[in-house]
Short mmCIF file of C-alpha atoms and ligand atoms in Angstrom, two decimals:
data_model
loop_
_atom_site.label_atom_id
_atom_site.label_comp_id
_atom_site.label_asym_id
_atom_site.label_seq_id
_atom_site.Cartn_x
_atom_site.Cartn_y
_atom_site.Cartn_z
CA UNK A 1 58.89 127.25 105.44
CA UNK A 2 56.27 126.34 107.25
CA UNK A 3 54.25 124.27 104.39
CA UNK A 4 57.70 122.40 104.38
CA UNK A 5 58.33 121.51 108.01
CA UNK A 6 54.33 120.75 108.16
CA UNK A 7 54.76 118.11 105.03
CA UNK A 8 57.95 116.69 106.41
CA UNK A 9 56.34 115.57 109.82
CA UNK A 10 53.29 114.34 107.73
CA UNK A 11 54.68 112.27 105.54
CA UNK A 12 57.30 110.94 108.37
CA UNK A 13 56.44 107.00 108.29
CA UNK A 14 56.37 106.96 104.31
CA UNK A 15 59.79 108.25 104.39
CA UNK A 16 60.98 105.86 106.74
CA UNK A 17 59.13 103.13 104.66
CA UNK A 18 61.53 104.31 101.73
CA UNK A 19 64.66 103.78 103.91
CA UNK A 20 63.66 100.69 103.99
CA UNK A 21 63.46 99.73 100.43
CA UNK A 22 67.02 101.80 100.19
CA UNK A 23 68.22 99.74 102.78
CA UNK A 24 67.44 96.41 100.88
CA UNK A 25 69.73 97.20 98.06
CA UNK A 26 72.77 94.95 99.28
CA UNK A 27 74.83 97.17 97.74
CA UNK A 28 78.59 96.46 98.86
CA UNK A 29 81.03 97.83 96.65
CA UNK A 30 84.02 95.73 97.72
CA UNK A 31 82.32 92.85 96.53
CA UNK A 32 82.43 91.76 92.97
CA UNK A 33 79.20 89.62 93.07
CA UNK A 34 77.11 92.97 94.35
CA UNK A 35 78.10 94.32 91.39
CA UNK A 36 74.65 93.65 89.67
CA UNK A 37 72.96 95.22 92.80
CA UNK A 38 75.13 98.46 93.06
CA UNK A 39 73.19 99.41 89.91
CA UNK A 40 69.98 98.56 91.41
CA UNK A 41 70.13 100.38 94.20
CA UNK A 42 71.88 103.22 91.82
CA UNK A 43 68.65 102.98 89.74
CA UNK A 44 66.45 102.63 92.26
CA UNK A 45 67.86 106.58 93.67
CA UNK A 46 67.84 108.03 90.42
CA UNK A 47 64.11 107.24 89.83
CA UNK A 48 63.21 107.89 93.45
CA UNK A 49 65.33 111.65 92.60
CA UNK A 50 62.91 111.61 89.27
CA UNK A 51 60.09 111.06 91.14
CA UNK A 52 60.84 114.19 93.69
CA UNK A 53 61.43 116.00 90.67
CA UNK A 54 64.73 116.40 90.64
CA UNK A 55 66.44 115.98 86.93
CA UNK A 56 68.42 112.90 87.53
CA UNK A 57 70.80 110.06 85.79
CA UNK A 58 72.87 107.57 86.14
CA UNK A 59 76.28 107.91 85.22
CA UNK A 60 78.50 104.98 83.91
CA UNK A 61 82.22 105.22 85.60
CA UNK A 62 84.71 101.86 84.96
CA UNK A 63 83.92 101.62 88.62
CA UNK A 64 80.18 101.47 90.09
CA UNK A 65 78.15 104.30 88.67
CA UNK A 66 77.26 108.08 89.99
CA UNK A 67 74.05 109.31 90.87
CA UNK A 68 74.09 112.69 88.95
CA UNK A 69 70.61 114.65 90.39
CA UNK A 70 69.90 118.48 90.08
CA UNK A 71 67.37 120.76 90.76
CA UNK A 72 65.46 122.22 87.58
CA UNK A 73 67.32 125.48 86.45
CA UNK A 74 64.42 127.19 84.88
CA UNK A 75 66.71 129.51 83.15
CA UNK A 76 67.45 131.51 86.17
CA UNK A 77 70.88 132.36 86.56
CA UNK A 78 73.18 133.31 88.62
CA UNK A 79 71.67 131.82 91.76
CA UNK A 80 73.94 130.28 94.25
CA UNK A 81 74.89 126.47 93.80
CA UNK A 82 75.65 123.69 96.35
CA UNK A 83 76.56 120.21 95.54
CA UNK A 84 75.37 117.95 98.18
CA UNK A 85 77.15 114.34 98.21
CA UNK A 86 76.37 111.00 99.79
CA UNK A 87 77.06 107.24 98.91
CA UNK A 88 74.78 104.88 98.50
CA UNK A 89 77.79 101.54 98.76
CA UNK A 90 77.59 99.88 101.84
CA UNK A 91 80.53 98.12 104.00
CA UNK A 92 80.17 94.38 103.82
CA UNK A 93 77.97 92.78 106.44
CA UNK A 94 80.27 89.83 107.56
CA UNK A 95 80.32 88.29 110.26
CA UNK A 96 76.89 87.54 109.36
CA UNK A 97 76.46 85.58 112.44
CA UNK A 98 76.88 88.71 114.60
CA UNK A 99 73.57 90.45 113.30
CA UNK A 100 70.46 89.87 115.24
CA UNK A 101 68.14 90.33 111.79
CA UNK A 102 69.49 89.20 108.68
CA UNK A 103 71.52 93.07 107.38
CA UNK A 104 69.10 93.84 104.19
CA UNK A 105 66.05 93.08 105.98
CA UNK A 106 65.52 96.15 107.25
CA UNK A 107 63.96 95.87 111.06
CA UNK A 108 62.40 98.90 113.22
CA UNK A 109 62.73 98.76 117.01
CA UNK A 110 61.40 101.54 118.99
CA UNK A 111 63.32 104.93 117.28
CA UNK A 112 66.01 102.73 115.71
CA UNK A 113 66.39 101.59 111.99
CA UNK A 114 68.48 98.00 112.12
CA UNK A 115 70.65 97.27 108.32
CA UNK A 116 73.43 97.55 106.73
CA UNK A 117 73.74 101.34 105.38
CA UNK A 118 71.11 102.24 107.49
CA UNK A 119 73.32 105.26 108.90
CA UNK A 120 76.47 105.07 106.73
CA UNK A 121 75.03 106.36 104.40
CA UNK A 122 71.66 105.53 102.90
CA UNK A 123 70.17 107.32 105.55
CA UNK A 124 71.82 110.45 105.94
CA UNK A 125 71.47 111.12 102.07
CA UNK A 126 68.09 110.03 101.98
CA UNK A 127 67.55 112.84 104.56
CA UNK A 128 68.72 115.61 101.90
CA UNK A 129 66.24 114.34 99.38
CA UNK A 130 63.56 114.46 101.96
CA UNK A 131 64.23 117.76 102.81
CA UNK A 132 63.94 118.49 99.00
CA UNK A 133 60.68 116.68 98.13
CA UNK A 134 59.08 119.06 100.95
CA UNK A 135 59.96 121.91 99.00
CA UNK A 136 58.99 120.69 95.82
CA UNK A 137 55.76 119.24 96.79
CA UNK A 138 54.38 122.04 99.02
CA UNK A 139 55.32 124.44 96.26
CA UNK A 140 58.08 126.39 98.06
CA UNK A 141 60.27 127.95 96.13
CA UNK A 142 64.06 127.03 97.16
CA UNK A 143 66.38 129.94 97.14
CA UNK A 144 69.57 128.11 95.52
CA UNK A 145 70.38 125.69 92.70
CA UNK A 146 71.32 122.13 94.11
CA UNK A 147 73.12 118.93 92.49
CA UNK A 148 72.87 115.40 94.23
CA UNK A 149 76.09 113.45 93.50
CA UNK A 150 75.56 110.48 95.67
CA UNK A 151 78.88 107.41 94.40
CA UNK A 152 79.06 103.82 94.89
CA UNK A 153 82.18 103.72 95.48
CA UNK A 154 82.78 105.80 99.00
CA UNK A 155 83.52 102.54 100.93
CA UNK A 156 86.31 101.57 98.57
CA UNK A 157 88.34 104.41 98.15
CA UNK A 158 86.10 106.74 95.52
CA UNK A 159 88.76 105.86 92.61
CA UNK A 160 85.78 106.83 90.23
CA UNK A 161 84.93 109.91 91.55
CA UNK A 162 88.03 112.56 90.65
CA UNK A 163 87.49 111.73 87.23
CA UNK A 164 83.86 112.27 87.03
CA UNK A 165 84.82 115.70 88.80
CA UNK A 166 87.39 116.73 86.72
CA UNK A 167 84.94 115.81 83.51
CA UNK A 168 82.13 117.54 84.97
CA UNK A 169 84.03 120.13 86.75
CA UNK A 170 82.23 123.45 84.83
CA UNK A 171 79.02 121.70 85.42
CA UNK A 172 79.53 120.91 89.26
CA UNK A 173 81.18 124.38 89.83
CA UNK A 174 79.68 125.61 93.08
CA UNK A 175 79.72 127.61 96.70
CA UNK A 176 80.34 124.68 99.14
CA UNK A 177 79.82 121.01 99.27
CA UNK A 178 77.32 119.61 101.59
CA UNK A 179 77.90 116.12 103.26
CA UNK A 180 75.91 114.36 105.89
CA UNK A 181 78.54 111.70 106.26
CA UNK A 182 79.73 111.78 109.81
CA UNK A 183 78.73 111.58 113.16
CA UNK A 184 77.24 114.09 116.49
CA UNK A 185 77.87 113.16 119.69
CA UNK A 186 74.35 112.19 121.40
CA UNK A 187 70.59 112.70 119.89
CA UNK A 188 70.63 116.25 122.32
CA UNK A 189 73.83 117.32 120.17
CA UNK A 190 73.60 118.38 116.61
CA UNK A 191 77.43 118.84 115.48
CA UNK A 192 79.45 120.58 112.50
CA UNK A 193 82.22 118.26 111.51
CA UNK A 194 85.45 120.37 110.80
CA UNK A 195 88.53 118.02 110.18
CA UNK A 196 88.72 114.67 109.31
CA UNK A 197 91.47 112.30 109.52
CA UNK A 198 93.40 111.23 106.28
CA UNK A 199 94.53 107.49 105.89
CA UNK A 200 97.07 105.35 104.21
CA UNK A 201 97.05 101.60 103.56
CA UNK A 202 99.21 99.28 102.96
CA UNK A 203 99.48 95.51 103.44
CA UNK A 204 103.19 93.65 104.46
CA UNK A 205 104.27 89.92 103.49
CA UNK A 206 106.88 88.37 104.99
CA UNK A 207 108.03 85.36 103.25
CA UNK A 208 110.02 82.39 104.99
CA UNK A 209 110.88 78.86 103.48
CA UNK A 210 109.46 78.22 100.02
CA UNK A 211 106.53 76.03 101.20
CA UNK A 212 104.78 75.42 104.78
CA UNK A 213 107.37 73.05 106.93
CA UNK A 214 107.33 70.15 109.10
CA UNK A 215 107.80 72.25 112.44
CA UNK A 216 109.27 69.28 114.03
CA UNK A 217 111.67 68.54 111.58
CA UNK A 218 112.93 72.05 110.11
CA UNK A 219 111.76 74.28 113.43
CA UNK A 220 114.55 75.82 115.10
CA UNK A 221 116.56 76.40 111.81
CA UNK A 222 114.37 78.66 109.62
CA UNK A 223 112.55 81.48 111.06
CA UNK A 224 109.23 82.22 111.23
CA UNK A 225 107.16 85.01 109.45
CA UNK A 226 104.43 85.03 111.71
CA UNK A 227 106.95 84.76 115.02
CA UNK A 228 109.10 87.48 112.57
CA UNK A 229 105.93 89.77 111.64
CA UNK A 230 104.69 89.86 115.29
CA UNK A 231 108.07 90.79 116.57
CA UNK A 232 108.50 93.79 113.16
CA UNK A 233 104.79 94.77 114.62
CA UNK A 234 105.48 95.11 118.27
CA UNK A 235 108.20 97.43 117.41
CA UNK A 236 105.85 100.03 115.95
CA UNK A 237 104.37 101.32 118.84
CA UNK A 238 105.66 102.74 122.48
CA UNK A 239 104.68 101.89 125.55
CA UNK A 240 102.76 105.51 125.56
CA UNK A 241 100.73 104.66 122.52
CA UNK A 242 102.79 106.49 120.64
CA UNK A 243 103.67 105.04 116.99
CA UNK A 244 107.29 104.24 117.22
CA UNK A 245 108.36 105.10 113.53
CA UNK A 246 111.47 107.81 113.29
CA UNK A 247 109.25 111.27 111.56
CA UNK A 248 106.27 109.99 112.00
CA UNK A 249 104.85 112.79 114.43
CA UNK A 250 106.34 115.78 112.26
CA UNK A 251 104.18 117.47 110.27
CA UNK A 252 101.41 116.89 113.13
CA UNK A 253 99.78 120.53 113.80
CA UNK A 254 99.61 120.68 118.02
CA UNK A 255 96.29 121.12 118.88
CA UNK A 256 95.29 124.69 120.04
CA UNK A 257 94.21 125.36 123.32
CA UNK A 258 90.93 126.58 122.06
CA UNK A 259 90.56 123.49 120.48
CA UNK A 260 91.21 121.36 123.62
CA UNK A 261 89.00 123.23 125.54
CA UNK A 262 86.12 123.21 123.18
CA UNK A 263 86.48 119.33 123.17
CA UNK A 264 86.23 119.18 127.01
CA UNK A 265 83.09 120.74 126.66
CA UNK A 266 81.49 117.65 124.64
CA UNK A 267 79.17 115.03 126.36
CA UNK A 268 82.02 112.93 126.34
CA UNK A 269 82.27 110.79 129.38
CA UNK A 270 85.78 108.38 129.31
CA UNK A 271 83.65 105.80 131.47
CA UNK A 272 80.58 105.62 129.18
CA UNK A 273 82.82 105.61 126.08
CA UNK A 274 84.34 102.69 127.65
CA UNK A 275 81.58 100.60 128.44
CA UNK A 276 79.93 101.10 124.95
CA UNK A 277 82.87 99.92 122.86
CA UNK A 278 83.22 96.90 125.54
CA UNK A 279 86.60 96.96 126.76
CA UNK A 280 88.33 96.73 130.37
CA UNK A 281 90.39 99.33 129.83
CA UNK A 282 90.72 102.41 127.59
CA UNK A 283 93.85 102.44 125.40
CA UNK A 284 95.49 105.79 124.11
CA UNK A 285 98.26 107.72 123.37
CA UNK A 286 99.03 109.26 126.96
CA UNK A 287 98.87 112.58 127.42
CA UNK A 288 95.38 113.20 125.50
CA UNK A 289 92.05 112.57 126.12
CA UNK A 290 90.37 109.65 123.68
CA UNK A 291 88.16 112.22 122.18
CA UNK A 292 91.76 113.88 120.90
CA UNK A 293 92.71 110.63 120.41
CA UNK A 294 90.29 109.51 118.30
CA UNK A 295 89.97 112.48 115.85
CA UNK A 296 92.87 114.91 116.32
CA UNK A 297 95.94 112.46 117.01
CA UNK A 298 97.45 110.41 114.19
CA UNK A 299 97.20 106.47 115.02
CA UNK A 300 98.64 103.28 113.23
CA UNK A 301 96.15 99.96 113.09
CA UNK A 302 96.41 96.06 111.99
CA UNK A 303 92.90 95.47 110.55
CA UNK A 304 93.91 91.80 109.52
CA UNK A 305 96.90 89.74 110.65
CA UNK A 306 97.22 86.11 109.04
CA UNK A 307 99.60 83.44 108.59
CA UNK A 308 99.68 79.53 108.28
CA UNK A 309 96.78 76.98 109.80
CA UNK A 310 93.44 78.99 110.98
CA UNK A 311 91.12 75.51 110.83
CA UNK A 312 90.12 73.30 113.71
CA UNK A 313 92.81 71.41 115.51
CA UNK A 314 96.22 71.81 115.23
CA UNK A 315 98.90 71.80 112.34
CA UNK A 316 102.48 71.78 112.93
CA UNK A 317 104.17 73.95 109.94
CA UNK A 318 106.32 76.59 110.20
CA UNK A 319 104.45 78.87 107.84
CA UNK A 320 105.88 80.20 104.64
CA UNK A 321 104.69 83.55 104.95
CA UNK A 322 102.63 86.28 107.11
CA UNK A 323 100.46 89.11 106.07
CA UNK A 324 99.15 92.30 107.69
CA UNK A 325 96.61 94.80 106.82
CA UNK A 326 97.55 98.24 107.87
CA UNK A 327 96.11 101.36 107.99
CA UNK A 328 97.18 105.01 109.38
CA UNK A 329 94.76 107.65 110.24
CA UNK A 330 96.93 111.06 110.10
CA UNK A 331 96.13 114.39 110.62
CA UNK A 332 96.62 117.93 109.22
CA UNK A 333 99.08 118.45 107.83
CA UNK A 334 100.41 114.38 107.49
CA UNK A 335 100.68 113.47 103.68
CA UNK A 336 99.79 109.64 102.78
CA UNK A 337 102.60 109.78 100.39
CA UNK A 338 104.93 110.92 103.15
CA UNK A 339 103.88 108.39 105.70
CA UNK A 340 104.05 105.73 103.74
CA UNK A 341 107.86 106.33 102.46
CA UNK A 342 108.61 106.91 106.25
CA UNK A 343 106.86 103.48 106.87
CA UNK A 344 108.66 101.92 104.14
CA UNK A 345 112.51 102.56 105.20
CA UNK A 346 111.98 102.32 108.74
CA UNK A 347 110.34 98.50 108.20
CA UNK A 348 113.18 97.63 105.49
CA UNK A 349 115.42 99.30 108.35
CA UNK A 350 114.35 96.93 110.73
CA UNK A 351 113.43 93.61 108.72
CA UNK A 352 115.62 90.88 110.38
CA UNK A 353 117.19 89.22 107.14
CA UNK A 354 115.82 85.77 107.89
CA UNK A 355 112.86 86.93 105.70
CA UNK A 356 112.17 88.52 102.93
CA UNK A 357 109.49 91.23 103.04
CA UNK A 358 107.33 92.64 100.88
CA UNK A 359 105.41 95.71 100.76
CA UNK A 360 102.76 96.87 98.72
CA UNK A 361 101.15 100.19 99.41
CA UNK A 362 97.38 100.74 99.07
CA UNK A 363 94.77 103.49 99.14
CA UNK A 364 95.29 107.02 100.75
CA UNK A 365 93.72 110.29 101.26
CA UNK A 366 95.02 113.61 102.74
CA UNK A 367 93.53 114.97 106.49
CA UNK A 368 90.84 117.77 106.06
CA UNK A 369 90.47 120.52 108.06
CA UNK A 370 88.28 123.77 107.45
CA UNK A 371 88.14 127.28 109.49
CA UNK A 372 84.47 126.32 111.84
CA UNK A 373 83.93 130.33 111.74
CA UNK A 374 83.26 131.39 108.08
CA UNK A 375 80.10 132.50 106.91
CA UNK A 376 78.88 128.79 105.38
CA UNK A 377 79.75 126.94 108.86
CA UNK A 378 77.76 130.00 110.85
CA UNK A 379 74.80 129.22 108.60
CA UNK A 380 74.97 125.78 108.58
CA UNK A 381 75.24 125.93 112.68
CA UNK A 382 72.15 127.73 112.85
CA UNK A 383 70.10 125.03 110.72
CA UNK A 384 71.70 122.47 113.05
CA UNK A 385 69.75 124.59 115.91
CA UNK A 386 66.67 125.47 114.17
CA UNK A 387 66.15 121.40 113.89
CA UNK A 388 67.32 120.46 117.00
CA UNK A 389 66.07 122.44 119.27
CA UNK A 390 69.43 122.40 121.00
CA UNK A 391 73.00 124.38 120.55
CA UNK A 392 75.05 122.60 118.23
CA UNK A 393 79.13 121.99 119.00
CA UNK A 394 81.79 122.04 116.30
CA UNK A 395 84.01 119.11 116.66
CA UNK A 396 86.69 116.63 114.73
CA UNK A 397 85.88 113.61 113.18
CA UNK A 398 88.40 110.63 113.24
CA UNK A 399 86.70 108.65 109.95
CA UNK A 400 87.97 109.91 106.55
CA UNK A 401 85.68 110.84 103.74
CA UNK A 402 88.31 110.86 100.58
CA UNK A 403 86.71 113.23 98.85
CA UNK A 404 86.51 115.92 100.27
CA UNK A 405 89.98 117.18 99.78
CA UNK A 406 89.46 116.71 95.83
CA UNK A 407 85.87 119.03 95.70
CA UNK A 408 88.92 121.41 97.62
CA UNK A 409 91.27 120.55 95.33
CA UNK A 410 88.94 120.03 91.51
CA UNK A 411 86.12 122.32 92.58
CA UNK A 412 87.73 124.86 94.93
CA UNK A 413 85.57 124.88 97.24
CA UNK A 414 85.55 123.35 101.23
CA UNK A 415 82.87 121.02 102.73
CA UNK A 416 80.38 121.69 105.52
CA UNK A 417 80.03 118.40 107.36
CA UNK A 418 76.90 118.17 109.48
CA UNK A 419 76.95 114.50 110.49
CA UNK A 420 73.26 112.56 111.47
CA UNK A 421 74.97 109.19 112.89
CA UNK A 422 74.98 108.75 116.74
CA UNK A 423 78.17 107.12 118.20
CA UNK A 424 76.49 103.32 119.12
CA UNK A 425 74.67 103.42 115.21
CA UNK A 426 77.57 100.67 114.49
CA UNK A 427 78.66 102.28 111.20
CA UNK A 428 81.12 99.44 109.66
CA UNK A 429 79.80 96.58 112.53
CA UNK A 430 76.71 94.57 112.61
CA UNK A 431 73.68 95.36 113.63
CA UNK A 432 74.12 99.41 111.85
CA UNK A 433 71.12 101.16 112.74
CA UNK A 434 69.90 104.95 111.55
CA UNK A 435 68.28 106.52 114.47
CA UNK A 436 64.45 107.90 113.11
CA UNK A 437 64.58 111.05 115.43
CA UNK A 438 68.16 111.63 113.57
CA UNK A 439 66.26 110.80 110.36
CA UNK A 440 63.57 113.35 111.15
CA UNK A 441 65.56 116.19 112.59
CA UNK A 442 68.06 115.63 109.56
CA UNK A 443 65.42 116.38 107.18
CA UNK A 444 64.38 119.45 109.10
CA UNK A 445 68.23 120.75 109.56
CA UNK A 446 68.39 120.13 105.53
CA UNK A 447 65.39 121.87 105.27
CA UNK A 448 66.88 124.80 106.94
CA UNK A 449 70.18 124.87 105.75
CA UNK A 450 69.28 126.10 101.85
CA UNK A 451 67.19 129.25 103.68
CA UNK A 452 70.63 129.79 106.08
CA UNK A 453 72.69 129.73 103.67
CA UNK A 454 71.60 131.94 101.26
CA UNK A 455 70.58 134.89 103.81
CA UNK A 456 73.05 137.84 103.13
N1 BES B 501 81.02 107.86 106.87
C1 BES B 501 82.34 107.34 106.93
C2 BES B 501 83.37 108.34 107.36
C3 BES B 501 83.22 108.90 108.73
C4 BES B 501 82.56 108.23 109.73
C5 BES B 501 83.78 110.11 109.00
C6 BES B 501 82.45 108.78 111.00
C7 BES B 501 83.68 110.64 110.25
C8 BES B 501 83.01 109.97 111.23
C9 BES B 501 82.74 106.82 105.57
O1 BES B 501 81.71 106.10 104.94
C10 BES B 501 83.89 105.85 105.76
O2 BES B 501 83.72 104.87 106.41
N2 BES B 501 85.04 106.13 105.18
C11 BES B 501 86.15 105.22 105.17
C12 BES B 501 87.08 105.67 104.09
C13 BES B 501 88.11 104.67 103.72
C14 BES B 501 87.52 103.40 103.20
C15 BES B 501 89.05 105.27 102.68
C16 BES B 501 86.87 105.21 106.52
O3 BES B 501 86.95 106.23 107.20
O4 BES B 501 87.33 104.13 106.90
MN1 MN B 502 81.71 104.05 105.92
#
C-alpha cells in the first residue's frame, strides 16, 4: 500500500491537470446542442480508463452513452466484485453572467478547482480512477474485481441507465455499489452518506382567456392565472413550514432519537449555515433543526414560476396562462407515485373554476436509506479515517441520486455513499469548484477502501 499512497502524492499536480481537461468537456445533458460533446467527454473517459489499464467502452443507450470500465479478470474467479458509479453530465451553467471565469475553463485558486462538474461529479469519479491507476502502475495487486459505470445522464433523471442494468445485470452482478456522489460536512470531516431523499416532479398550467388580454379593457371580469396560481401556491404550505397537502406527512418514518442526536453532533452551526447560503433569516419546518430539515424532512419547492410579460417596461395583459415547476424531496418511506396522486386531487380539490388547470407529472425516484452499521459501511468508515486523518460521521443527504434504489432493486445490492464535495463547492450554482485536498484525500480513501473491504 505504500508504493500506492507514495505514487498518488507524486503524481498529485498531473492528476489535477487531468481534471482539468475533464472539466472542459461541456458536457450538459439537458441540453440538446451538448449532445455532440457528451460523447466527447464519454470518449475522452473511456480512453483515459484504457490508458490506466482498465478494459473499457463506450456503450450506446437512446439516451447519452455509458462508460462501461473493468478491471482485467485474469481468469481468477470468484473474487469479490464492486461496481463503482459516477456521472460524467454536468448541470447547465446558466446564468452565465454569475461565474467569475467562464464554467469550462477550468481555473485553480489556492486549494480550489473553479468549473462546471468540477465537484458534481467529474471530480469525485475521477478520484476512483486515480486511486486505481496507483495500483496498477506501482504493480500492487488489488484484492477485488472492479467495474466503472460512470452515465451521462445522472443530471436528467438516468432514464438510460435501468435498462443498461437490467441488460447487463449477470455481468454487473456484485457485493455493493460504490458512489462518491454526495457531500461531508467540512474538509476536517470525512462522512458516510446513508439516506438520501427521493423526489417527484411535476409542472402545473393554469389556463385563463384564450389569448393575452387588454387588462384595461377585460380586467376585472376574467381571472387571472398568475393572480390564480399564486393564490393555489400559497395554499400549499403552513405557516410552520409544513406542506399543507391532506396525507402528505404519512408514510414519513419519525426520526430516531439516535439519529437526532448523532446529527447534533455535526459541525453544523445554524449561524454559519446562514451566512453562507446568504439569507436574513433561516426558513424551516419548526420543530427541527435545518440539518433535519434539509436531509431527513420531506419539503415541497417552485424551481420556476412564469406567466405573461418578463421584458423591459411594462405590458398590460391579463395573461392567458401560468406555469410552475415543482419538485418534492420525500423521505423513507414516501413513494413518488403516492405523492404525486395526493398532489393531484388535493390541487383539482382546490382549483377555483375560473381556470382550467393542467397537470403533467414528471420525473421521480424513491428515498434511500441503508443500515450505517453493516460490515461494508464499517469498512468503508475506516478508509474514510485512514485518508483523513480524522473520525468520520455518518449522516443524511438531502440530494437524490436515482439510482441507487434500482442497483437495490436490479442488482440486489445497497450503496456505500462516501461523498468528496464540501458544502460551499456550489454543486448546481456558478462558480462549482472541487476542493484539491478533497481531490487528494479522495484518492487516498479510494485507495483504502478496496483493502477495507475485502479484510475478513
Ligand atoms: N450529486 C447530486 C446528488 C446529491 C448531492 C446527493 C448532494 C446528496 C448530496 C446529483 O448529481 C444530483 O444533483 N441529483 C439530482 C437528481 C435529480 C435531477 C433527479 C438532484 O438531487 O437534484
Ligand atoms: Mn448534480
Amino acid at each position: 500500500m505504500q508504493a500506492v499512497i507514495d505514487f498518488l502524492k507524486q503524481n498529485e499536480s498531473r492528476f489535477v491537470n487531468e481534471l482539468c481537461e475533464y472539466v472542459r468537456f461541456p458536457s450538459v445533458s439537458a441540453q440538446p446542442q451538448h449532445r455532440a460533446d457528451m460523447k466527447a467527454c464519454g470518449d475522452w473517459v473511456v480512453e483515459h480508463c484504457q490508458q490506466i489499464g482498465l478494459e473499457a467502452q463506450l456503450c450506446p443507450t437512446s439516451g447519452h452513452p455509458i462508460v462501461l470500465a473493468k478491471t482485467p479478470r485474469h481468469g481468477k474467479n470468484g473474487r469479490p466484485h464492486f461496481l463503482v458509479y459516477g456521472h460524467y453530465d454536468v448541470q447547465p451553467p446558466e446564468p452565465f453572467e454569475l461565474w467569475k471565469t467562464p464554467p469550462f475553463e477550468p481555473r485553480i485558486e489556492g486549494r480550489s478547482l473553479f468549473g462546471r462538474g468540477a465537484c458534481d461529479n467529474k471530480g469525485q469519479n475521477l478520484a476512483h480512477l486515480k486511486a486505481i491507476e496507483a495500483y496498477f502502475k506501482t504493480g500492487t495487486e488489488l484484492p477485488c474485481d472492479l467495474t466503472f459505470v460512470i452515465e451521462g445522464e445522472e443530471e436528467v433523471g438516468s432514464a438510460s441507465l435501468a435498462t443498461f442494468l437490467k441488460e447487463r445485470q449477470s455481468e454487473l452482478k456484485c457485493d455493493a455499489v460504490v458512489i462518491s456522489d454526495t457531500g461531508m460536512p467540512a474538509k476536517n470531516c470525512p462522512a458516510l452518506t446513508y439516506a438520501l431523499r427521493g423526489i417527484a416532479a411535476f409542472e402545473i398550467v393554469l389556463h385563463g382567456p384564450a389569448r393575452d388580454l387588454h387588462s384595461g379593457i377585460f380586467g376585472g371580469t376574467v381571472d387571472n392565472p398568475a393572480m390564480a396560481l399564486s393564490q393555489l401556491l400559497a395554499q400549499l404550505r403552513d405557516p410552520d413550514g409544513r406542506v399543507a397537502i391532506p396525507g402528505f406527512y404519512d408514510d414519513v418514518k419519525p426520526l430516531s432519537d439516535y439519529e437526532r442526536q448523532q446529527f447534533a453532533r455535526l459541525p453544523f452551526t445554524d449561524e454559519q449555515y446562514r451566512q453562507m447560503l446568504g439569507v436574513p433569516k433561516l426558513f424551516g419546518e419548526k420543530g427541527y433543526t435545518p440539518f433535519e430539515q434539509r436531509s431527513a424532512r420531506p419539503t415541497l419547492e417552485i424551481n420556476g414560476l412564469t406567466s405573461g410579460y418578463q421584458g423591459e417596461g411594462s405590458k398590460t395583459i391579463v395573461p392567458a396562462w401560468a406555469r410552475v415547476k415543482i419538485t418534492t424531496r420525500l423521505v423513507p418511506d414516501q413513494s413518488p407515485g403516492k405523492i404525486i396522486q395526493l398532489v393531484t386531487e388535493h390541487l383539482k380539490k382546490i382549483c377555483p373554476p375560473t381556470v382550467r388547470m393542467e397537470i403533467q407529472s414528471g420525473h421521480g425516484a424513491e428515498p434511500y436509506l441503508v443500515s450505517p452499521t453493516g460490515t461494508h459501511a464499517k469498512a468503508a468508515l475506516r478508509a474514510l479515517k485512514a485518508a483523513f486523518g480524522s473520525e468520520p460521521i455518518v449522516m443524511r443527504e438531502g440530494g437524490s441520486i436515482p439510482i441507487v434504489n434500482d442497483f437495490k432493486r436490479i442488482l440486489g445490492v445497497d450503496t456505500l455513499l462516501l461523498g468528496l464535495a464540501l458544502p460551499d463547492d456550489n454543486a448546481h450554482s456558478p462558480n462549482e469548484k472541487f476542493d484539491l485536498d478533497c481531490f487528494a484525500k479522495g484518492q487516498l480513501m479510494a485507495a483504502h477502501l478496496w483493502q477495507e473491504l475485502t479484510k475478513s
